[in-house]
Each structure stands twice: as C-alpha cells, then as structure tokens.
Short mmCIF file of C-alpha atoms and ligand atoms in Angstrom, two decimals:
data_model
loop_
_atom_site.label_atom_id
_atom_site.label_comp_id
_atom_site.label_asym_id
_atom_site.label_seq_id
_atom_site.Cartn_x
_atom_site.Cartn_y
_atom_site.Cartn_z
CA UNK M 124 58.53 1.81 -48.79
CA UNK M 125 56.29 -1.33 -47.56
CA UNK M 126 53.29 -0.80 -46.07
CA UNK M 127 52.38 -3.72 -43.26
CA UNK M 128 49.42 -5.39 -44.70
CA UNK M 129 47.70 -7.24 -42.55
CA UNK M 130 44.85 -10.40 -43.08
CA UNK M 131 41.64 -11.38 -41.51
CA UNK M 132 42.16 -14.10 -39.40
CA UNK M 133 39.60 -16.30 -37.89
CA UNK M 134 40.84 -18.22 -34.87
CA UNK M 135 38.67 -21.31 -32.51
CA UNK M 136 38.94 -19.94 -29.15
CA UNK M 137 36.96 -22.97 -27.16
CA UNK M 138 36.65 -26.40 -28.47
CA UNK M 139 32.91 -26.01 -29.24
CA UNK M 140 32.34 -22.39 -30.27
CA UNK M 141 33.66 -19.09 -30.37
CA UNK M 142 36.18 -18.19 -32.54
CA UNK M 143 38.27 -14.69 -32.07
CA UNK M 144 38.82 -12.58 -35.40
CA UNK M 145 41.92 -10.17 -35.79
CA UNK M 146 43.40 -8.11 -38.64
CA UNK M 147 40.17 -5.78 -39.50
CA UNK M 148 38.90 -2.56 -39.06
CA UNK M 149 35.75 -2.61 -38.67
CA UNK M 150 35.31 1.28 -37.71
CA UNK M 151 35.31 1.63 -41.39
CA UNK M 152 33.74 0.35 -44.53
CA UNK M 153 34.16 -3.16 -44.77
CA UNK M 154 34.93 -4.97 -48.17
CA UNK M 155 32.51 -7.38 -48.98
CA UNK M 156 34.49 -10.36 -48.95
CA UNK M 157 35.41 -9.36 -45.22
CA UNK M 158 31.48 -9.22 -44.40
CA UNK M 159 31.21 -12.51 -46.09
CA UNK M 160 33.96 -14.12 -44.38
CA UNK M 161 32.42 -12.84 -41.55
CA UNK M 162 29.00 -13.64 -41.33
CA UNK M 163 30.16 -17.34 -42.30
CA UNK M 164 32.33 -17.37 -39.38
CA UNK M 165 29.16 -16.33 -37.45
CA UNK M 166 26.93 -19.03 -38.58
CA UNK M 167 29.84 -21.41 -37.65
CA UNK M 168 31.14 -20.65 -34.50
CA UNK M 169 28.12 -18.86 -32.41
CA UNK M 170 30.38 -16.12 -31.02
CA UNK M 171 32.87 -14.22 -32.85
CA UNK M 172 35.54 -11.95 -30.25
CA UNK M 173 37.04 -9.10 -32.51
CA UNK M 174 39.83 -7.18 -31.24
CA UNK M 175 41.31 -4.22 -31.04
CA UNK M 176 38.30 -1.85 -32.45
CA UNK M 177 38.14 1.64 -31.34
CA UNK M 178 33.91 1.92 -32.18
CA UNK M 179 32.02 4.60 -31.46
CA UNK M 180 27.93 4.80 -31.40
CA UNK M 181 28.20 5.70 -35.35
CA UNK M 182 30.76 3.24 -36.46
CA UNK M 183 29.09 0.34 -34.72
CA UNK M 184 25.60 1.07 -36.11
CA UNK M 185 26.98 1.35 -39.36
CA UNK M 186 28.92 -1.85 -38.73
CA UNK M 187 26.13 -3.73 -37.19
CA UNK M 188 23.50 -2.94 -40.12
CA UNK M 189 25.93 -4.86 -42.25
CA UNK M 190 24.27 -7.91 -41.26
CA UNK M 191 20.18 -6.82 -40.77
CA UNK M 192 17.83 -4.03 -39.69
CA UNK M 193 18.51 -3.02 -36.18
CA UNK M 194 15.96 -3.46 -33.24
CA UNK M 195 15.23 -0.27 -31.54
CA UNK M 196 15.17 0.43 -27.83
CA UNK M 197 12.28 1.97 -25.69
CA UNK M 198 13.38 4.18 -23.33
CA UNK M 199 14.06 2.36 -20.16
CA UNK M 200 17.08 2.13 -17.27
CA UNK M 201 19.44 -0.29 -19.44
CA UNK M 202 19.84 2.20 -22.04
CA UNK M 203 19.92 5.12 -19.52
CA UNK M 204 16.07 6.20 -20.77
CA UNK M 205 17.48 6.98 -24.48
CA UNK M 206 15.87 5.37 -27.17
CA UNK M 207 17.74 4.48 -30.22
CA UNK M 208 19.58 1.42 -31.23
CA UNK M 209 22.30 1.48 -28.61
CA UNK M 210 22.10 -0.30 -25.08
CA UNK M 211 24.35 0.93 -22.52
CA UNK M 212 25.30 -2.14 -19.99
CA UNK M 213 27.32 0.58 -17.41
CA UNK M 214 27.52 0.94 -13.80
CA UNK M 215 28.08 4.55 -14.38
CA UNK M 216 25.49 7.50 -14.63
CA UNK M 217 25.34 10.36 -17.15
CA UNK M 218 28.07 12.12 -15.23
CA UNK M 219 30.68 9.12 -15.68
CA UNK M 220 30.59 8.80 -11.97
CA UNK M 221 29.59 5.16 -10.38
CA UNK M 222 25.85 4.32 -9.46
CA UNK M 223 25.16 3.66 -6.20
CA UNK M 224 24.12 0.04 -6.01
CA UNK M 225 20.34 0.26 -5.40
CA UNK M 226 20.04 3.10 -8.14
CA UNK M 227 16.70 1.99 -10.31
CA UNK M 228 19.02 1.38 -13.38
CA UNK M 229 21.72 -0.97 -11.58
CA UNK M 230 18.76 -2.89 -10.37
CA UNK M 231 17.10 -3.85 -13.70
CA UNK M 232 20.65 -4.19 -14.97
CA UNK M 233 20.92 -7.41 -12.65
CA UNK M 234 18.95 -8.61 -14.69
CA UNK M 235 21.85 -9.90 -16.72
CA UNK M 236 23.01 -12.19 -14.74
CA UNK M 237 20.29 -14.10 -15.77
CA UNK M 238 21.46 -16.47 -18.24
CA UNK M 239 19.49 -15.29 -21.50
CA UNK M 240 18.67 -14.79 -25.29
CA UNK M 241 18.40 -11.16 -26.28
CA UNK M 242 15.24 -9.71 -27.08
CA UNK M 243 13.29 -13.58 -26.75
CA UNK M 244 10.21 -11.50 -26.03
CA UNK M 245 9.79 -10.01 -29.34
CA UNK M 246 7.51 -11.68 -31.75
CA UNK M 247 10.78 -11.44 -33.98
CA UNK M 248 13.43 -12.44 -31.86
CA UNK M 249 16.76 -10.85 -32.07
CA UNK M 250 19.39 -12.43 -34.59
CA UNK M 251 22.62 -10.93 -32.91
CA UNK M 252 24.05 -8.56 -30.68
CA UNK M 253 26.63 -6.85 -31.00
CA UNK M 254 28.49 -5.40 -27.44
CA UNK M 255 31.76 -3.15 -27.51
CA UNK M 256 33.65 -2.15 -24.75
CA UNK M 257 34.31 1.68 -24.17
CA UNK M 258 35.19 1.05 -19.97
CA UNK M 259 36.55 -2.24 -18.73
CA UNK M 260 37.25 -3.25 -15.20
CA UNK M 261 40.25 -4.72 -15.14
CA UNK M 262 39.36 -7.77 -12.88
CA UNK M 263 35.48 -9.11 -13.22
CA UNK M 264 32.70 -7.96 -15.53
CA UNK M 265 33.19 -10.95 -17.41
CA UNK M 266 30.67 -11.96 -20.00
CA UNK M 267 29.79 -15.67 -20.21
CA UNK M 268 28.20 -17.45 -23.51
CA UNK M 269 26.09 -20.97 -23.51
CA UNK M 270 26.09 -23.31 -26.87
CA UNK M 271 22.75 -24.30 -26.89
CA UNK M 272 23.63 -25.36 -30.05
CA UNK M 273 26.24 -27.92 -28.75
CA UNK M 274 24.16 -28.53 -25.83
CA UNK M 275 21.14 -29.55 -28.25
CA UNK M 276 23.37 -32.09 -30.15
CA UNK M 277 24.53 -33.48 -27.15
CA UNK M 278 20.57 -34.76 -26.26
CA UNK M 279 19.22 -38.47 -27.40
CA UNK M 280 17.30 -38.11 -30.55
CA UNK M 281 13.92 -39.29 -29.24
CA UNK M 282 14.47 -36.13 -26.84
CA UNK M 283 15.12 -33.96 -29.28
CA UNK M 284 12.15 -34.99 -31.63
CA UNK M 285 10.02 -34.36 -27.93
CA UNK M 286 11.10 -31.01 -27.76
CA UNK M 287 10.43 -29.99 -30.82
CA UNK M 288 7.02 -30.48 -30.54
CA UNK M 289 7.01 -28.10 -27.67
CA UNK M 290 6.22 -24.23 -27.88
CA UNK M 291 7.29 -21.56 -25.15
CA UNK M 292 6.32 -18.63 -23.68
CA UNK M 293 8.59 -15.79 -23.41
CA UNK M 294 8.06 -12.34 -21.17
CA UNK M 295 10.29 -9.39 -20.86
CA UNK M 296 9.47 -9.33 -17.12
CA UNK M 297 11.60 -11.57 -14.91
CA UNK M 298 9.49 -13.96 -12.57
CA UNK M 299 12.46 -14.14 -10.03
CA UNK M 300 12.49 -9.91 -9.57
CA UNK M 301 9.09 -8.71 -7.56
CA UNK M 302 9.23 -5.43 -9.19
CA UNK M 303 9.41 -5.00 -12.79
CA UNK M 304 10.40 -1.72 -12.59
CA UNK M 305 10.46 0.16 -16.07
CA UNK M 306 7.85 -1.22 -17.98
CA UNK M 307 4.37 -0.19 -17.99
CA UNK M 308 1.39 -2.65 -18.88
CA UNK M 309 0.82 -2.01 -22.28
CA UNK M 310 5.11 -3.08 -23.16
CA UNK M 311 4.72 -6.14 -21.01
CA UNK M 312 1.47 -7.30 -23.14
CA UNK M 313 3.02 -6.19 -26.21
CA UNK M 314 6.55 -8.59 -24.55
CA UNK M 315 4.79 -11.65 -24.30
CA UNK M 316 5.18 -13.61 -27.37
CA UNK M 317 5.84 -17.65 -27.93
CA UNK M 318 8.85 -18.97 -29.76
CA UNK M 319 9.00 -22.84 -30.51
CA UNK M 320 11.10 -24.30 -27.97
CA UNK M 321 14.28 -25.30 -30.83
CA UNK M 322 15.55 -22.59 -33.38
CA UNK M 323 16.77 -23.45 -36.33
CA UNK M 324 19.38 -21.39 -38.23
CA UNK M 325 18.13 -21.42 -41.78
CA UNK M 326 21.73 -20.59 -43.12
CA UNK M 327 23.06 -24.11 -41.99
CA UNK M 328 20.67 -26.25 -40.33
CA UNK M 329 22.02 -26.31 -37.30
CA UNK M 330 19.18 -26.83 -34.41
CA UNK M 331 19.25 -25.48 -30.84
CA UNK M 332 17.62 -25.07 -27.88
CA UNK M 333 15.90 -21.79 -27.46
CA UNK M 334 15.37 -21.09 -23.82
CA UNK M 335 16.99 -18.86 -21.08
CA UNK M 336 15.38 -16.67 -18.17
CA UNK M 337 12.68 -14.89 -20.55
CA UNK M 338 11.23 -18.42 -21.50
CA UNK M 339 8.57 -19.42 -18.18
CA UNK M 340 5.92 -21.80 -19.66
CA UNK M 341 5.67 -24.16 -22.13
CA UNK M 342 1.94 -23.85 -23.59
CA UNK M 343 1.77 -27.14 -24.17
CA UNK M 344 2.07 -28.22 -20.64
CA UNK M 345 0.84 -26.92 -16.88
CA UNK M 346 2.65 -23.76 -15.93
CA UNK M 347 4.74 -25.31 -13.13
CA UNK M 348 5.59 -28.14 -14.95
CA UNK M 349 6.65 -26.41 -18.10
CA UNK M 350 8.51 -23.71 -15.71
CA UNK M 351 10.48 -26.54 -14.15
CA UNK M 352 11.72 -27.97 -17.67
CA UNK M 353 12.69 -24.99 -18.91
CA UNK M 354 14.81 -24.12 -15.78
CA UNK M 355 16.24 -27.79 -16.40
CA UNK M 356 16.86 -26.95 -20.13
CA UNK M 357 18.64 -23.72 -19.23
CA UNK M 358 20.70 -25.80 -16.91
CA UNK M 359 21.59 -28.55 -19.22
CA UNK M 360 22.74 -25.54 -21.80
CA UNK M 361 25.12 -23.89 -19.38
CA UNK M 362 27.00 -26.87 -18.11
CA UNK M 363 30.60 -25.78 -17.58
CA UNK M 364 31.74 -27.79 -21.22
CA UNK M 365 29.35 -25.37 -23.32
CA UNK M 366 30.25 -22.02 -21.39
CA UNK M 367 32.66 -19.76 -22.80
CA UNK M 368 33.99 -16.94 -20.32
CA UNK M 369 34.76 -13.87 -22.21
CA UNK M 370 36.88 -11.29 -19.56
CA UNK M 371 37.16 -7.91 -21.59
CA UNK M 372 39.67 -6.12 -22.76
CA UNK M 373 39.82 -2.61 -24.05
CA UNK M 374 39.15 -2.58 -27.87
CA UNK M 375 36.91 -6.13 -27.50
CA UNK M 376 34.01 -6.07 -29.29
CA UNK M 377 31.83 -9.66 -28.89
CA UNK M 378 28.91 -10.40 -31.69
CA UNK M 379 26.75 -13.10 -30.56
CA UNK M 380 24.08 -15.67 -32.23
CA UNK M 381 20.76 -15.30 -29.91
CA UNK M 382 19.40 -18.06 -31.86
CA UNK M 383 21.43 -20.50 -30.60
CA UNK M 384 23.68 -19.00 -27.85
CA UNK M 385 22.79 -17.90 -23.93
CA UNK M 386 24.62 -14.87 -22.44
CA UNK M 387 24.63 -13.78 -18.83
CA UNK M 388 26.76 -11.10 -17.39
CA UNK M 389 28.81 -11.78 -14.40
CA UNK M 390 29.65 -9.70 -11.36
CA UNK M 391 32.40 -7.11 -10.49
CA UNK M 392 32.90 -4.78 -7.66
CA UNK M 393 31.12 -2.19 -8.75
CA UNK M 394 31.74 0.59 -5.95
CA UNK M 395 35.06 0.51 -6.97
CA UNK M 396 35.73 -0.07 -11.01
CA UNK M 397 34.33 1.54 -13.90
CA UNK M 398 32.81 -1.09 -16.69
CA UNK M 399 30.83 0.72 -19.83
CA UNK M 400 29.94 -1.59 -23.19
CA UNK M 401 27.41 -0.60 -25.88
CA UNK M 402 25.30 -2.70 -27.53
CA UNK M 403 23.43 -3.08 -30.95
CA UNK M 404 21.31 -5.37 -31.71
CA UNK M 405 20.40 -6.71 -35.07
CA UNK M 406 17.00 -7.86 -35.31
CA UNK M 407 15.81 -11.05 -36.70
CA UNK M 408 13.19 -12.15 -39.18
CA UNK M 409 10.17 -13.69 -39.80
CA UNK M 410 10.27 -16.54 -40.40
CA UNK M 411 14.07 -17.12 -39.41
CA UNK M 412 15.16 -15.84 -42.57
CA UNK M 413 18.18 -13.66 -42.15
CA UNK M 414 20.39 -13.10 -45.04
CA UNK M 415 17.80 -13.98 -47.50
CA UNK M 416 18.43 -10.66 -48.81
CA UNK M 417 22.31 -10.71 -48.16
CA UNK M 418 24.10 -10.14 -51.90
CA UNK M 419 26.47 -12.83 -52.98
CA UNK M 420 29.71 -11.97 -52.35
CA UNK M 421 32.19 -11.21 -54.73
CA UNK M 422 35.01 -14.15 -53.52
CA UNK M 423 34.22 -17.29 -52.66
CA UNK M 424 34.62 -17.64 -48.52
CA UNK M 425 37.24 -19.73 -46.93
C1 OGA H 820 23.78 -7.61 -23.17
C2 OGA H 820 24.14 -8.33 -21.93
C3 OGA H 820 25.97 -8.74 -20.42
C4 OGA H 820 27.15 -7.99 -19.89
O1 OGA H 820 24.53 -6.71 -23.55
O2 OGA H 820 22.78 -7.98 -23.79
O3 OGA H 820 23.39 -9.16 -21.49
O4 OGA H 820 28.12 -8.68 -19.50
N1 OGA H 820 25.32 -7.98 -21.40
O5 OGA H 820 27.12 -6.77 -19.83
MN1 MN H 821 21.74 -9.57 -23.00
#
C-alpha cells in the first residue's frame, strides 16, 4: 500500500508579495526544515496564506511560538474581555449569536478598518500576526494587506534618505473615534511609544515604511504637519498596485509581517452572516532582532 505523500509548496499569489503555502499541517509538530522553509518564505514575501488548517486556540499558540514569544492581550472588547494570547475579530457574542451593531465590542472592532500595523503602540512592536478562520461569511469580510515594503522601494532615494531621519509617534487610541472606549488612562500612557518612521528587517535588509492609523505625529515636525504626512504616507502604501485582498475561506489561516505590511479589515453585512477569526500575535524584539535566537536548521532552505 502507498501512502499519498504530500510536499510543502510555496506559491506567489500577487506580483509583489504574498505567497500562499499548501501541503502542511501545521496543527501538529512541525519539522524543522518546514519552520525554516517557512520563516524564509516570510521574510520574502510579507504575507504567507496557508490553507486548509483545522487550528484550534492550542494548536495555533503552539504553532505561532515557533517563530517568537507571544504578546499578550489586556482584557478589552476585541478579545471579548479575555486576556491571553488570542484576539477574537467576531461579530458574534459569547452565545454564538450576532452583535447588534452598536454593541461596545463591534464598535472598537471598527477600528480595523483602519489601515494598520499590529500592536505599533508597543515600545516593542509586534513581528507577526497570525489570524485563522473558525466562521467565514461567505461574501465580504475580506482582509486587505499593504507592501509598505514595495511601496518604500518605489520612493526617489533622496526621499527615502528624508524619511529616515524622521521618528513617529504611535497611540493605541484612534484620533478619528471620539470615544476610546476600553482603555483607561494609565494603558493609553503606557500605548504611546515612538518607532522610527522606516523598519528595517534585520533578516534581509529590506526597508519599509512604518506607518498606518496608530502613527499621528512625527516628533520631528509640528503636529498637523507631521499628521498630514503620515496620512499621505499611509496613502502612498495602500495604492491599489501594493494591496492584496485576501477573501477567506474556511481552513485559511493568514501570517503577516507588521514590520513591513498594513492590514485593514473590510466590511460585511453583519446582521446577517456569521465571520469569527483568532489571532496570535508574535511579538517583536528589541532592537529588531527576531530570529537571533532561531537554531540553524537542519537542511539547507530552498
Ligand atoms: C487583526 C485585524 C482584520 C480582519 O486581526 O489584527 O486587523 O479582517 N483583522 O479581521
Ligand atoms: Mn490588526
């Protein structure tokens, strides 16, 4: 008798990023050579789209820690007040039933349709995250990813040398909300951190712009001024040529680069479909240094 073996595949899915990976379960211990494969395939393309995984909350921790620490959540609306390391981005409530639109938590999860970087208000920002769909509508909910990477190489050099020079400053609150529900003074103090305005990723190289809806001032320059740039930057990064639209199907799981990607999530009719994805997110380090402690792998990559 044969058994069907079958390979890890890496395939481009958009001419400037994301590539989609297939042939591995990753609900289980992963061979080293897979992880390596992997995490190269990270650094490269930005975005990586597995497929068919059936993860639960274990298996994707365990899965997730493969590449890094993981940040931890306060308890707060987008992770249904748990804390842990698992964000819930849901339109549902406790009871699997569907939130009624103005309910606190569907409010702050708007949020997300802000085009962003994960955690950009820690003093270390996030490396990846990791999102796996349990519930997916079948029309809408899509996720869509920015290259700032490719957006970055696409500016003059004399531009790119002025950026660098710039610093700016991030805040977990969102200026364009009034209320920022959920987070008491002492978390929004502790969420206001500054990140130089380009991120580097120390694995390749590769430079990129590091901005998105949590980024509101550049120190270096007056607060309406440096507000206005920023918006432009975030702009310039999410042209239609550097966006990726990622519509989910079940068994997806998405792991994306926050150092040089932007994320927002997009709209669905939520009175009438169910949508449910959890998140981990594996936290970066100081300097950005990830992988310093990663062993070498056994095989050499391809
Ligand atoms: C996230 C996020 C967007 C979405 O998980 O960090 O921003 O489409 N999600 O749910
Ligand atoms: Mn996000």
């Amino acid at each position: 008798m044969t058994t069907l073996k079958t390979r890890l595949t890496v395939k481009r899915l958009h001419p400037l990023f994301v590539a989609e990976v297939t042939g591995i379960d990753l609900t289980v211990p992963v061979p080293r050579e897979d992880l390596r494969t992997i995490w190269d395939a990270f650094n490269e393309h930005q975005i990586l789209v597995f497929r068919d995984q059936a993860f639960d909350d274990d298996s994707q921790i365990a899965f997730s820690r493969n590449f890094g620490e993981l940040e931890m959540m306060v308890a707060h609306p987008g992770n249904d007040w748990n804390p842990g390391h698992i964000s819930i981005m849901t339109n549902l409530g406790k009871d699997g039933n569907m939130l009624p639109l103005d309910h606190p938590a569907m409010e702050h999860r708007l949020r997300n349709e802000a085009w962003h970087s994960d955690s950009s208000f820690k003093p270390v920002a996030a490396l990846a995250s990791l999102l796996a769909a349990r519930i997916v509508p079948p029309v809408g909910g899509n996720t869509e990813f920015a290259s700032a990477r490719a957006a970055y190489a696409d500016l003059p050099a004399e531009r790119k040398a002025e950026l660098e020079r710039l610093t700016a400053v991030h805040r977990i609150t969102h200026p364009d909300m009034d209320e920022d529900k959920g987070y008491d003074d002492e978390a929004k103090k502790r969420h206001t951190v500054t990140h130089p305005l380009t991120r580097v990723n120390p694995v390749n190289g590769r430079k990129a712009l590091y901005v998105g809806a949590h980024a509101q001032e550049i120190v270096e320059m007056p607060p309406k001024e440096g507000r206005r740039m920023l918006d432009e930057l975030t702009a310039f990064c999410t042209q239609p040529q550097y966006v990726y639209s990622h519509h989910w199907r079940d068994g997806d799981a998405v792991m994306w680069d926050n150092r040089c990607t932007l994320h927002r999530a997009t709209p669905f009719d939520k009175t009438r479909y169910k949508r449910k994805l959890h998140r981990t997110t594996i936290a970066g380090k100081a300097p950005d240094s990830a992988f310093a402690s990663m062993p070498e792998p056994r095989m050499a990559s391809v």
